[in-house]
């Protein structure tokens, strides 16, 4: 008991404690710039969110952001993992190069992509080579979220590839040999051997990606600051503005717990989908 006590205290004080305090604040009206403390108001913060079109739009933006990044990060990472699972010259360098974006902070990566998407950035220079007009990627209401999503796909590929590569290397080679003896071609081997063997790791990758993507903040803050016209305002960015620009800690806490429920719902759906026939 004494051995686990420091870890237990750490979890209770620094993890469970803030969560419980945030839950209490979500039922309160509280502004740090006022001298009075939190005032209990019941479910008023949650009721207000139901009638708040800005919050509803932020939920839709968050859902769209997750749905348009997740398939690309998983499918492309799986293809790269299967490629890296083969033996060829330079495979070690290729794996390292693909993993490098993951070890760079998301803020630093976002700063680089801010320049890439600028009027004189790489993307517009490439368009100019083909005689195409330049685009205002981050200032266009229809293009800004897609531009942020493309950056996020690039950032997430390396870590997903490494995780899926680890999953591929746990699939017994005997199963592939048995499938070949039965006459299975490469596609049938992928469906009958690779995907079932990779299912636990795929489930983990899907769940973790949903959790990280739905909490998107740094890239939005650096690239667009929620604009233009709220087209890239995710729930996490809205929580930031509510808490630290308008000092409405109670409302921000309520948003945080709704976001928690939203992430939990998406994760359950993804896990059930990835388990497929097994569920």
PDB file of N, CA, C and O in Angstrom, residues 66-99:
ATOM      1  N   UNK A  66     -12.851  15.959 -37.112  1.00  0.00           N
ATOM      2  CA  UNK A  66     -12.473  14.574 -36.784  1.00  0.00           C
ATOM      3  C   UNK A  66     -12.740  13.655 -37.978  1.00  0.00           C
ATOM      4  O   UNK A  66     -11.875  12.850 -38.368  1.00  0.00           O
ATOM      5  N   UNK A  67     -13.918  13.794 -38.579  1.00  0.00           N
ATOM      6  CA  UNK A  67     -14.317  12.860 -39.634  1.00  0.00           C
ATOM      7  C   UNK A  67     -13.511  13.034 -40.916  1.00  0.00           C
ATOM      8  O   UNK A  67     -13.330  12.076 -41.675  1.00  0.00           O
ATOM      9  N   UNK A  68     -13.018  14.250 -41.191  1.00  0.00           N
ATOM     10  CA  UNK A  68     -12.264  14.408 -42.432  1.00  0.00           C
ATOM     11  C   UNK A  68     -10.758  14.209 -42.240  1.00  0.00           C
ATOM     12  O   UNK A  68     -10.033  14.131 -43.212  1.00  0.00           O
ATOM     13  N   UNK A  69     -10.302  14.091 -40.996  1.00  0.00           N
ATOM     14  CA  UNK A  69      -8.886  13.781 -40.755  1.00  0.00           C
ATOM     15  C   UNK A  69      -8.699  12.290 -40.488  1.00  0.00           C
ATOM     16  O   UNK A  69      -7.771  11.654 -41.001  1.00  0.00           O
ATOM     17  N   UNK A  70      -9.589  11.716 -39.680  1.00  0.00           N
ATOM     18  CA  UNK A  70      -9.403  10.342 -39.199  1.00  0.00           C
ATOM     19  C   UNK A  70      -9.230   9.300 -40.307  1.00  0.00           C
ATOM     20  O   UNK A  70      -8.278   8.506 -40.261  1.00  0.00           O
ATOM     21  N   UNK A  71     -10.101   9.246 -41.330  1.00  0.00           N
ATOM     22  CA  UNK A  71      -9.925   8.185 -42.346  1.00  0.00           C
ATOM     23  C   UNK A  71      -8.578   8.256 -43.053  1.00  0.00           C
ATOM     24  O   UNK A  71      -7.946   7.224 -43.294  1.00  0.00           O
ATOM     25  N   UNK A  72      -8.118   9.468 -43.365  1.00  0.00           N
ATOM     26  CA  UNK A  72      -6.844   9.608 -44.074  1.00  0.00           C
ATOM     27  C   UNK A  72      -5.663   9.184 -43.188  1.00  0.00           C
ATOM     28  O   UNK A  72      -4.736   8.518 -43.646  1.00  0.00           O
ATOM     29  N   UNK A  73      -5.700   9.585 -41.915  1.00  0.00           N
ATOM     30  CA  UNK A  73      -4.575   9.240 -41.041  1.00  0.00           C
ATOM     31  C   UNK A  73      -4.464   7.732 -40.821  1.00  0.00           C
ATOM     32  O   UNK A  73      -3.367   7.203 -40.691  1.00  0.00           O
ATOM     33  N   UNK A  74      -5.607   7.051 -40.795  1.00  0.00           N
ATOM     34  CA  UNK A  74      -5.575   5.606 -40.550  1.00  0.00           C
ATOM     35  C   UNK A  74      -5.231   4.835 -41.828  1.00  0.00           C
ATOM     36  O   UNK A  74      -4.341   3.971 -41.826  1.00  0.00           O
ATOM     37  N   UNK A  75      -5.909   5.165 -42.934  1.00  0.00           N
ATOM     38  CA  UNK A  75      -5.703   4.398 -44.169  1.00  0.00           C
ATOM     39  C   UNK A  75      -4.296   4.616 -44.738  1.00  0.00           C
ATOM     40  O   UNK A  75      -3.590   3.652 -45.075  1.00  0.00           O
ATOM     41  N   UNK A  76      -3.867   5.880 -44.830  1.00  0.00           N
ATOM     42  CA  UNK A  76      -2.528   6.147 -45.379  1.00  0.00           C
ATOM     43  C   UNK A  76      -1.455   5.576 -44.449  1.00  0.00           C
ATOM     44  O   UNK A  76      -0.455   5.011 -44.913  1.00  0.00           O
ATOM     45  N   UNK A  77      -1.662   5.708 -43.134  1.00  0.00           N
ATOM     46  CA  UNK A  77      -0.686   5.155 -42.186  1.00  0.00           C
ATOM     47  C   UNK A  77      -0.609   3.630 -42.312  1.00  0.00           C
ATOM     48  O   UNK A  77       0.480   3.046 -42.195  1.00  0.00           O
ATOM     49  N   UNK A  78      -1.745   2.977 -42.563  1.00  0.00           N
ATOM     50  CA  UNK A  78      -1.741   1.524 -42.732  1.00  0.00           C
ATOM     51  C   UNK A  78      -0.957   1.124 -43.986  1.00  0.00           C
ATOM     52  O   UNK A  78      -0.177   0.167 -43.972  1.00  0.00           O
ATOM     53  N   UNK A  79      -1.163   1.872 -45.072  1.00  0.00           N
ATOM     54  CA  UNK A  79      -0.412   1.588 -46.302  1.00  0.00           C
ATOM     55  C   UNK A  79       1.093   1.771 -46.066  1.00  0.00           C
ATOM     56  O   UNK A  79       1.908   0.925 -46.465  1.00  0.00           O
ATOM     57  N   UNK A  80       1.452   2.847 -45.384  1.00  0.00           N
ATOM     58  CA  UNK A  80       2.874   3.100 -45.093  1.00  0.00           C
ATOM     59  C   UNK A  80       3.439   2.014 -44.169  1.00  0.00           C
ATOM     60  O   UNK A  80       4.583   1.575 -44.341  1.00  0.00           O
ATOM     61  N   UNK A  81       2.644   1.578 -43.190  1.00  0.00           N
ATOM     62  CA  UNK A  81       3.106   0.539 -42.267  1.00  0.00           C
ATOM     63  C   UNK A  81       3.349  -0.779 -43.012  1.00  0.00           C
ATOM     64  O   UNK A  81       4.333  -1.482 -42.755  1.00  0.00           O
ATOM     65  N   UNK A  82       2.443  -1.109 -43.933  1.00  0.00           N
ATOM     66  CA  UNK A  82       2.625  -2.352 -44.706  1.00  0.00           C
ATOM     67  C   UNK A  82       3.856  -2.241 -45.605  1.00  0.00           C
ATOM     68  O   UNK A  82       4.576  -3.227 -45.802  1.00  0.00           O
ATOM     69  N   UNK A  83       4.114  -1.042 -46.119  1.00  0.00           N
ATOM     70  CA  UNK A  83       5.312  -0.838 -46.931  1.00  0.00           C
ATOM     71  C   UNK A  83       6.566  -0.978 -46.071  1.00  0.00           C
ATOM     72  O   UNK A  83       7.534  -1.637 -46.466  1.00  0.00           O
ATOM     73  N   UNK A  84       6.545  -0.388 -44.874  1.00  0.00           N
ATOM     74  CA  UNK A  84       7.709  -0.445 -43.978  1.00  0.00           C
ATOM     75  C   UNK A  84       7.884  -1.824 -43.356  1.00  0.00           C
ATOM     76  O   UNK A  84       8.937  -2.108 -42.764  1.00  0.00           O
ATOM     77  N   UNK A  85       6.859  -2.667 -43.439  1.00  0.00           N
ATOM     78  CA  UNK A  85       6.976  -4.016 -42.890  1.00  0.00           C
ATOM     79  C   UNK A  85       7.750  -4.944 -43.818  1.00  0.00           C
ATOM     80  O   UNK A  85       8.028  -6.082 -43.480  1.00  0.00           O
ATOM     81  N   UNK A  86       8.054  -4.438 -45.004  1.00  0.00           N
ATOM     82  CA  UNK A  86       8.855  -5.205 -45.955  1.00  0.00           C
ATOM     83  C   UNK A  86      10.324  -4.846 -45.797  1.00  0.00           C
ATOM     84  O   UNK A  86      10.664  -3.805 -45.223  1.00  0.00           O
ATOM     85  N   UNK A  87      11.175  -5.702 -46.308  1.00  0.00           N
ATOM     86  CA  UNK A  87      12.616  -5.469 -46.213  1.00  0.00           C
ATOM     87  C   UNK A  87      13.112  -4.870 -47.527  1.00  0.00           C
ATOM     88  O   UNK A  87      12.995  -5.489 -48.578  1.00  0.00           O
ATOM     89  N   UNK A  88      13.578  -3.648 -47.464  1.00  0.00           N
ATOM     90  CA  UNK A  88      14.187  -3.029 -48.651  1.00  0.00           C
ATOM     91  C   UNK A  88      15.247  -2.029 -48.195  1.00  0.00           C
ATOM     92  O   UNK A  88      15.250  -1.581 -47.033  1.00  0.00           O
ATOM     93  N   UNK A  89      16.104  -1.660 -49.103  1.00  0.00           N
ATOM     94  CA  UNK A  89      17.211  -0.772 -48.766  1.00  0.00           C
ATOM     95  C   UNK A  89      16.675   0.616 -48.369  1.00  0.00           C
ATOM     96  O   UNK A  89      15.871   1.208 -49.087  1.00  0.00           O
ATOM     97  N   UNK A  90      17.126   1.099 -47.234  1.00  0.00           N
ATOM     98  CA  UNK A  90      16.706   2.425 -46.776  1.00  0.00           C
ATOM     99  C   UNK A  90      15.428   2.424 -45.964  1.00  0.00           C
ATOM    100  O   UNK A  90      14.887   3.495 -45.676  1.00  0.00           O
ATOM    101  N   UNK A  91      14.929   1.238 -45.555  1.00  0.00           N
ATOM    102  CA  UNK A  91      13.665   1.192 -44.815  1.00  0.00           C
ATOM    103  C   UNK A  91      13.790   1.905 -43.463  1.00  0.00           C
ATOM    104  O   UNK A  91      12.850   2.555 -42.999  1.00  0.00           O
ATOM    105  N   UNK A  92      14.968   1.784 -42.832  1.00  0.00           N
ATOM    106  CA  UNK A  92      15.169   2.445 -41.542  1.00  0.00           C
ATOM    107  C   UNK A  92      15.092   3.959 -41.678  1.00  0.00           C
ATOM    108  O   UNK A  92      14.456   4.637 -40.856  1.00  0.00           O
ATOM    109  N   UNK A  93      15.719   4.500 -42.722  1.00  0.00           N
ATOM    110  CA  UNK A  93      15.671   5.942 -42.955  1.00  0.00           C
ATOM    111  C   UNK A  93      14.233   6.389 -43.248  1.00  0.00           C
ATOM    112  O   UNK A  93      13.784   7.432 -42.766  1.00  0.00           O
ATOM    113  N   UNK A  94      13.520   5.593 -44.041  1.00  0.00           N
ATOM    114  CA  UNK A  94      12.135   5.922 -44.390  1.00  0.00           C
ATOM    115  C   UNK A  94      11.251   5.972 -43.146  1.00  0.00           C
ATOM    116  O   UNK A  94      10.459   6.903 -42.964  1.00  0.00           O
ATOM    117  N   UNK A  95      11.418   4.963 -42.261  1.00  0.00           N
ATOM    118  CA  UNK A  95      10.624   4.945 -41.028  1.00  0.00           C
ATOM    119  C   UNK A  95      10.930   6.178 -40.173  1.00  0.00           C
ATOM    120  O   UNK A  95      10.031   6.822 -39.632  1.00  0.00           O
ATOM    121  N   UNK A  96      12.213   6.506 -40.054  1.00  0.00           N
ATOM    122  CA  UNK A  96      12.605   7.662 -39.241  1.00  0.00           C
ATOM    123  C   UNK A  96      12.051   8.953 -39.820  1.00  0.00           C
ATOM    124  O   UNK A  96      11.529   9.805 -39.093  1.00  0.00           O
ATOM    125  N   UNK A  97      12.179   9.095 -41.149  1.00  0.00           N
ATOM    126  CA  UNK A  97      11.696  10.317 -41.796  1.00  0.00           C
ATOM    127  C   UNK A  97      10.195  10.499 -41.592  1.00  0.00           C
ATOM    128  O   UNK A  97       9.705  11.615 -41.373  1.00  0.00           O
ATOM    129  N   UNK A  98       9.442   9.398 -41.657  1.00  0.00           N
ATOM    130  CA  UNK A  98       8.000   9.495 -41.482  1.00  0.00           C
ATOM    131  C   UNK A  98       7.623   9.823 -40.033  1.00  0.00           C
ATOM    132  O   UNK A  98       6.569  10.420 -39.775  1.00  0.00           O
ATOM    133  N   UNK A  99       8.498   9.437 -39.088  1.00  0.00           N
ATOM    134  CA  UNK A  99       8.163   9.637 -37.674  1.00  0.00           C
ATOM    135  C   UNK A  99       8.555  11.034 -37.170  1.00  0.00           C
ATOM    136  O   UNK A  99       8.067  11.481 -36.142  1.00  0.00           O
TER     137      UNK A  99
END
